[in-house]
Amino acid sequence: MFQTLSAKAAIQLDQELMSTGAFSIDQLMELAGLAVAQAVYKEYPPVTINDKVLILVGPGNNGGDGLVAARHLKLWNGYEPVVFYPKKTAKPLYTNLMTQLKHLGVSEVTELTEVKNLLSSGQVKLIIDSLFGFSFKPPIRAPFDDLIKYLCVNHDKIAPIASVDIPSGWDVSDGPVGKDMDIKPSMLISLTAPKPCAVIAHTQGVTHYLGGRFINGQIAAKYHIEELIAKYKGNDMVVKL
Amino acid sequence: MFQTLSAKAAIQLDQELMSTGAFSIDQLMELAGLAVAQAVYKEYPPVTINDKVLILVGPGNNGGDGLVAARHLKLWNGYEPVVFYPKKTAKPLYTNLMTQLKHLGVSEVTELTEVKNLLSSGQVKLIIDSLFGFSFKPPIRAPFDDLIKYLCVNHDKIAPIASVDIPSGWDVSDGPVGKDMDIKPSMLISLTAPKPCAVIAHTQGVTHYLGGRFINGQIAAKYHIEELIAKYKGNDMVVKL
């Protein structure tokens, strides 16, 4: 179907990009977050939204990708990003990303009850799930457990979900975990390469994009994702798989 | 014609983006360099190049934008970037940008004679001039004086030039300086906003793009460039002026 990267290989490639490749996390996150925003734009253009987009932000790099995506969406007319970032990472990159958003007038909700109210109000037309990425390991801690359960139970009543890299809460390799904790995204944006659980999402009919165009064919071949990387067209930063 | 930013105002806005705005130089340069590469792609698509693109890299931020552009062009099929970066900046961001290019297989020429040979060979189909930006102050030091003179004297025999932010050597406000030292770019990519000399280039018929989409209408209004920023369409990172 398409080549994938295991969680272990994804960690190795990330490390290679930042060591031998000499990329800074700022650069990689900027390109990843931009790709997320561009994929969202393609699938949910402004005319279909013209209202709030709720960005659910986790404590790690996946959350940072969501913050960058929120910034780009804010600069494109037709999206009103609102950020929920309950467990803030105390690193300059992350505090700066939040300052950038405030400087641009992006609003934040801080309480889970506000998130639930916003979702049930119908004002949120799209949810970006940037809670957990490929290095996530269970259990899901508060308040994310409650949040994910809410998204699952209310699936039919709330906006569609676009998940960043993996559907949050899913096992990176095996996908759904059961117990009312499996979110059902409408869209998945795989970064660098799909993780194994993306095959399950793809097979279930989830709209699937690839973004994070950092590597050339030679490096891709080393990780057995050269056919995948060859799918990018022209100067596009994302490709629909 | 279009709103511009004086060198002084451009420095102020840059400082605001990095202080109040909390942007890192890595983030701004990544977006600026990507915009340069995207504008080049629009105006000189791979089918018109399919050969070497020579990136002339100066010692400051303008040079850094060129290095980022070189990286993106390398990842898009149809461009073979070659970098000339004779006065390397000893800051991690710059050494890392060069390492990234080497990791991706981008080649470098180190001697001005090699540059001249390459240009006269006809293998270079486009020159990206990222030598000096809006904070440049004369005089032009070696080897850039000789390089710029070569580009001027041989204008009709070498590849077209795409200048980043300002045509290198031009006065930021007043444009051409005379004395066989005025390069004639075919294309100009203004970053954040055109500087006053861009009006002269534009009037002379230079193909003119705007890139570096960092700010919203409110911040733009403070710098009197709100009508300019409103020219961006959809999720485009560049716009032809």
Short mmCIF file of C-alpha atoms in Angstrom, two decimals, chain B:
data_model
loop_
_atom_site.label_atom_id
_atom_site.label_comp_id
_atom_site.label_asym_id
_atom_site.label_seq_id
_atom_site.Cartn_x
_atom_site.Cartn_y
_atom_site.Cartn_z
CA MET B 1 2.26 50.91 -6.69
CA PHE B 2 2.75 48.86 -3.52
CA GLN B 3 3.67 49.65 0.07
CA THR B 4 7.33 49.42 1.04
CA LEU B 5 9.41 49.25 4.21
CA SER B 6 12.45 51.46 4.67
CA ALA B 7 15.64 49.74 5.83
CA LYS B 8 15.06 51.29 9.27
CA ALA B 9 11.45 50.08 9.49
CA ALA B 10 12.48 46.63 8.22
CA ILE B 11 15.04 46.36 11.03
CA GLN B 12 12.38 47.44 13.56
CA LEU B 13 9.87 44.88 12.28
CA ASP B 14 12.51 42.14 12.32
CA GLN B 15 13.32 43.06 15.90
CA GLU B 16 9.64 43.07 16.86
CA LEU B 17 9.18 39.62 15.31
CA MET B 18 12.09 38.26 17.33
CA SER B 19 11.34 40.07 20.63
CA THR B 20 7.58 40.57 21.15
CA GLY B 21 6.79 38.08 18.41
CA ALA B 22 9.17 35.48 19.92
CA PHE B 23 10.18 34.06 16.54
CA SER B 24 13.57 32.35 16.38
CA ILE B 25 15.88 33.23 13.54
CA ASP B 26 15.71 29.55 12.52
CA GLN B 27 11.95 29.81 12.02
CA LEU B 28 12.01 33.11 10.13
CA MET B 29 14.87 31.99 7.90
CA GLU B 30 13.19 28.66 7.18
CA LEU B 31 10.03 30.41 6.01
CA ALA B 32 11.93 33.10 4.09
CA GLY B 33 14.16 30.59 2.32
CA LEU B 34 11.18 28.37 1.50
CA ALA B 35 9.41 31.40 0.01
CA VAL B 36 12.46 32.17 -2.14
CA ALA B 37 12.52 28.57 -3.41
CA GLN B 38 8.76 28.62 -4.09
CA ALA B 39 8.92 31.88 -6.03
CA VAL B 40 11.82 30.48 -8.07
CA TYR B 41 9.77 27.34 -8.73
CA LYS B 42 6.86 29.41 -10.04
CA GLU B 43 8.98 31.55 -12.32
CA TYR B 44 11.61 28.95 -13.33
CA PRO B 45 9.87 25.57 -13.06
CA PRO B 46 12.09 22.46 -13.25
CA VAL B 47 11.36 21.93 -16.95
CA THR B 48 13.05 25.28 -17.73
CA ILE B 49 16.10 24.48 -15.58
CA ASN B 50 16.95 20.76 -15.27
CA ASP B 51 20.54 21.72 -14.54
CA LYS B 52 22.63 23.73 -12.09
CA VAL B 53 21.33 26.64 -10.02
CA LEU B 54 24.16 28.68 -8.55
CA ILE B 55 23.42 30.09 -5.10
CA LEU B 56 25.62 33.07 -4.25
CA VAL B 57 25.66 33.29 -0.47
CA GLY B 58 26.66 36.38 1.50
CA PRO B 59 27.86 36.50 5.10
CA GLY B 60 24.56 37.53 6.76
CA ASN B 61 20.88 36.58 7.02
CA ASN B 62 20.31 37.15 3.31
CA GLY B 63 22.89 34.42 2.69
CA GLY B 64 21.10 32.16 5.17
CA ASP B 65 17.85 32.58 3.22
CA GLY B 66 19.74 31.43 0.13
CA LEU B 67 21.08 28.35 1.92
CA VAL B 68 17.56 27.36 3.01
CA ALA B 69 16.29 27.94 -0.54
CA ALA B 70 19.09 25.70 -1.86
CA ARG B 71 17.97 22.91 0.47
CA HIS B 72 14.36 23.03 -0.68
CA LEU B 73 15.31 23.25 -4.36
CA LYS B 74 17.47 20.16 -3.91
CA LEU B 75 14.46 18.21 -2.60
CA TRP B 76 12.37 19.16 -5.65
CA ASN B 77 13.38 17.29 -8.78
CA GLY B 78 14.87 19.35 -11.59
CA TYR B 79 17.27 21.64 -9.73
CA GLU B 80 20.91 20.96 -9.01
CA PRO B 81 21.92 23.66 -6.54
CA VAL B 82 25.60 24.59 -6.24
CA VAL B 83 26.61 26.88 -3.39
CA PHE B 84 29.29 29.59 -3.37
CA TYR B 85 29.72 30.80 0.23
CA PRO B 86 33.18 32.38 0.49
CA LYS B 87 32.79 34.25 3.83
CA LYS B 88 31.21 31.74 6.16
CA THR B 89 29.48 32.95 9.29
CA ALA B 90 30.77 31.13 12.38
CA LYS B 91 27.35 30.72 14.01
CA PRO B 92 25.74 27.30 14.59
CA LEU B 93 22.71 28.13 12.43
CA TYR B 94 24.94 28.78 9.42
CA THR B 95 27.33 25.88 9.91
CA ASN B 96 24.27 23.65 10.37
CA LEU B 97 22.66 24.93 7.17
CA MET B 98 25.84 23.96 5.31
CA THR B 99 25.89 20.53 7.00
CA GLN B 100 22.25 20.01 5.97
CA LEU B 101 23.19 20.76 2.36
CA LYS B 102 26.12 18.36 2.43
CA HIS B 103 23.92 15.67 4.00
CA LEU B 104 21.58 16.11 1.02
CA GLY B 105 24.41 16.00 -1.51
CA VAL B 106 24.45 19.68 -2.52
CA SER B 107 27.86 20.62 -3.93
CA GLU B 108 29.92 23.69 -3.10
CA VAL B 109 32.43 25.73 -5.08
CA THR B 110 34.96 27.62 -2.99
CA GLU B 111 36.95 29.69 -5.47
CA LEU B 112 35.76 32.66 -7.49
CA THR B 113 37.55 31.27 -10.57
CA GLU B 114 35.41 28.13 -10.28
CA VAL B 115 32.29 30.32 -10.11
CA LYS B 116 33.34 32.16 -13.26
CA ASN B 117 34.12 28.90 -15.06
CA LEU B 118 30.80 27.44 -14.06
CA LEU B 119 28.91 30.54 -15.22
CA SER B 120 30.72 30.70 -18.56
CA SER B 121 30.24 26.95 -19.13
CA GLY B 122 26.50 27.40 -19.65
CA GLN B 123 25.68 24.68 -17.11
CA VAL B 124 24.21 27.20 -14.69
CA LYS B 125 20.64 27.98 -15.77
CA LEU B 126 19.78 30.33 -12.88
CA ILE B 127 21.73 32.39 -10.37
CA ILE B 128 20.24 33.07 -6.94
CA ASP B 129 21.74 36.25 -5.54
CA SER B 130 21.54 36.01 -1.74
CA LEU B 131 24.64 38.09 -1.13
CA PHE B 132 23.34 41.18 0.66
CA GLY B 133 20.03 42.16 2.22
CA PHE B 134 18.40 45.31 3.54
CA SER B 135 21.02 45.92 6.23
CA PHE B 136 23.90 46.01 3.70
CA LYS B 137 26.12 49.07 3.81
CA PRO B 138 28.87 49.77 1.26
CA PRO B 139 31.70 49.26 0.47
CA ILE B 140 31.44 45.81 -1.09
CA ARG B 141 34.45 43.84 0.12
CA ALA B 142 36.44 41.12 -1.65
CA PRO B 143 35.63 38.71 -3.14
CA PHE B 144 32.11 40.09 -3.55
CA ASP B 145 33.27 43.23 -5.41
CA ASP B 146 34.95 41.14 -8.09
CA LEU B 147 31.98 38.74 -8.22
CA ILE B 148 29.40 41.51 -8.65
CA LYS B 149 31.50 43.21 -11.32
CA TYR B 150 31.74 39.87 -13.16
CA LEU B 151 27.95 39.46 -13.03
CA CYS B 152 27.48 42.98 -14.42
CA VAL B 153 30.06 42.86 -17.19
CA ASN B 154 28.94 39.41 -18.37
CA HIS B 155 25.22 40.02 -17.94
CA ASP B 156 24.31 39.05 -21.50
CA LYS B 157 26.39 35.87 -21.47
CA ILE B 158 25.30 34.26 -18.21
CA ALA B 159 22.14 32.85 -16.64
CA PRO B 160 19.38 35.12 -15.31
CA ILE B 161 19.66 36.33 -11.72
CA ALA B 162 16.99 36.01 -9.03
CA SER B 163 17.80 38.43 -6.21
CA VAL B 164 16.73 37.84 -2.61
CA ASP B 165 15.20 40.93 -0.96
CA ILE B 166 17.38 43.48 -2.78
CA PRO B 167 19.62 43.26 -5.86
CA SER B 168 23.01 42.91 -4.15
CA GLY B 169 25.10 46.04 -4.30
CA TRP B 170 22.10 48.32 -4.89
CA ASP B 171 21.39 51.01 -2.33
CA VAL B 172 18.42 49.87 -0.23
CA SER B 173 16.67 53.21 -0.74
CA ASP B 174 18.03 54.63 -3.99
CA GLY B 175 18.78 51.52 -6.05
CA PRO B 176 21.54 51.49 -8.69
CA VAL B 177 24.89 52.96 -7.65
CA GLY B 178 26.67 53.14 -11.04
CA LYS B 179 30.29 52.27 -11.83
CA ASP B 180 29.62 48.89 -13.51
CA MET B 181 28.42 47.56 -10.14
CA ASP B 182 24.66 47.38 -10.74
CA ILE B 183 23.48 43.84 -11.28
CA LYS B 184 20.34 43.51 -13.39
CA PRO B 185 18.22 40.75 -11.88
CA SER B 186 15.46 39.12 -13.91
CA MET B 187 13.57 38.43 -10.72
CA LEU B 188 13.35 39.88 -7.23
CA ILE B 189 11.87 38.16 -4.19
CA SER B 190 11.07 40.82 -1.58
CA LEU B 191 10.90 39.42 1.95
CA THR B 192 8.29 40.61 4.49
CA ALA B 193 7.82 43.76 2.34
CA PRO B 194 9.60 45.39 -0.62
CA LYS B 195 12.33 47.84 0.29
CA PRO B 196 12.26 51.21 -1.53
CA CYS B 197 14.77 50.11 -4.21
CA ALA B 198 12.33 47.35 -5.21
CA VAL B 199 10.09 50.02 -6.72
CA ILE B 200 12.90 50.87 -9.14
CA ALA B 201 13.46 47.21 -10.03
CA HIS B 202 9.72 46.68 -10.45
CA THR B 203 9.42 49.73 -12.72
CA GLN B 204 12.31 48.42 -14.81
CA GLY B 205 10.26 45.29 -15.47
CA VAL B 206 11.95 42.91 -13.04
CA THR B 207 9.60 40.02 -12.18
CA HIS B 208 8.69 40.72 -8.59
CA TYR B 209 7.46 38.39 -5.87
CA LEU B 210 6.70 38.92 -2.20
CA GLY B 211 7.40 36.20 0.38
CA GLY B 212 7.94 35.82 4.11
CA ARG B 213 4.36 35.58 5.34
CA PHE B 214 4.93 36.08 9.07
CA ILE B 215 2.55 38.81 10.14
CA ASN B 216 -1.17 39.51 10.31
CA GLY B 217 -3.09 42.60 9.21
CA GLN B 218 -2.88 44.25 12.62
CA ILE B 219 0.92 44.13 12.83
CA ALA B 220 1.12 45.07 9.15
CA ALA B 221 -1.02 48.18 9.79
CA LYS B 222 1.46 49.37 12.41
CA TYR B 223 4.14 49.36 9.69
CA HIS B 224 1.80 50.71 6.98
CA ILE B 225 2.00 47.54 4.88
CA GLU B 226 -1.52 46.20 5.46
CA GLU B 227 -2.59 46.53 1.80
CA LEU B 228 0.55 44.69 0.78
CA ILE B 229 -0.05 41.78 3.17
CA ALA B 230 -3.65 41.57 1.93
CA LYS B 231 -2.32 40.61 -1.52
CA TYR B 232 -1.50 37.05 -0.39
CA LYS B 233 -4.06 34.57 -1.67
CA GLY B 234 -5.29 31.44 0.10
CA ASN B 235 -2.45 29.52 1.69
CA ASP B 236 0.22 30.74 -0.76
CA MET B 237 3.57 31.59 0.82
CA VAL B 238 4.44 33.94 -2.06
CA VAL B 239 2.55 36.37 -4.29
CA LYS B 240 3.56 37.98 -7.58
CA LEU B 241 3.34 41.76 -7.26
#
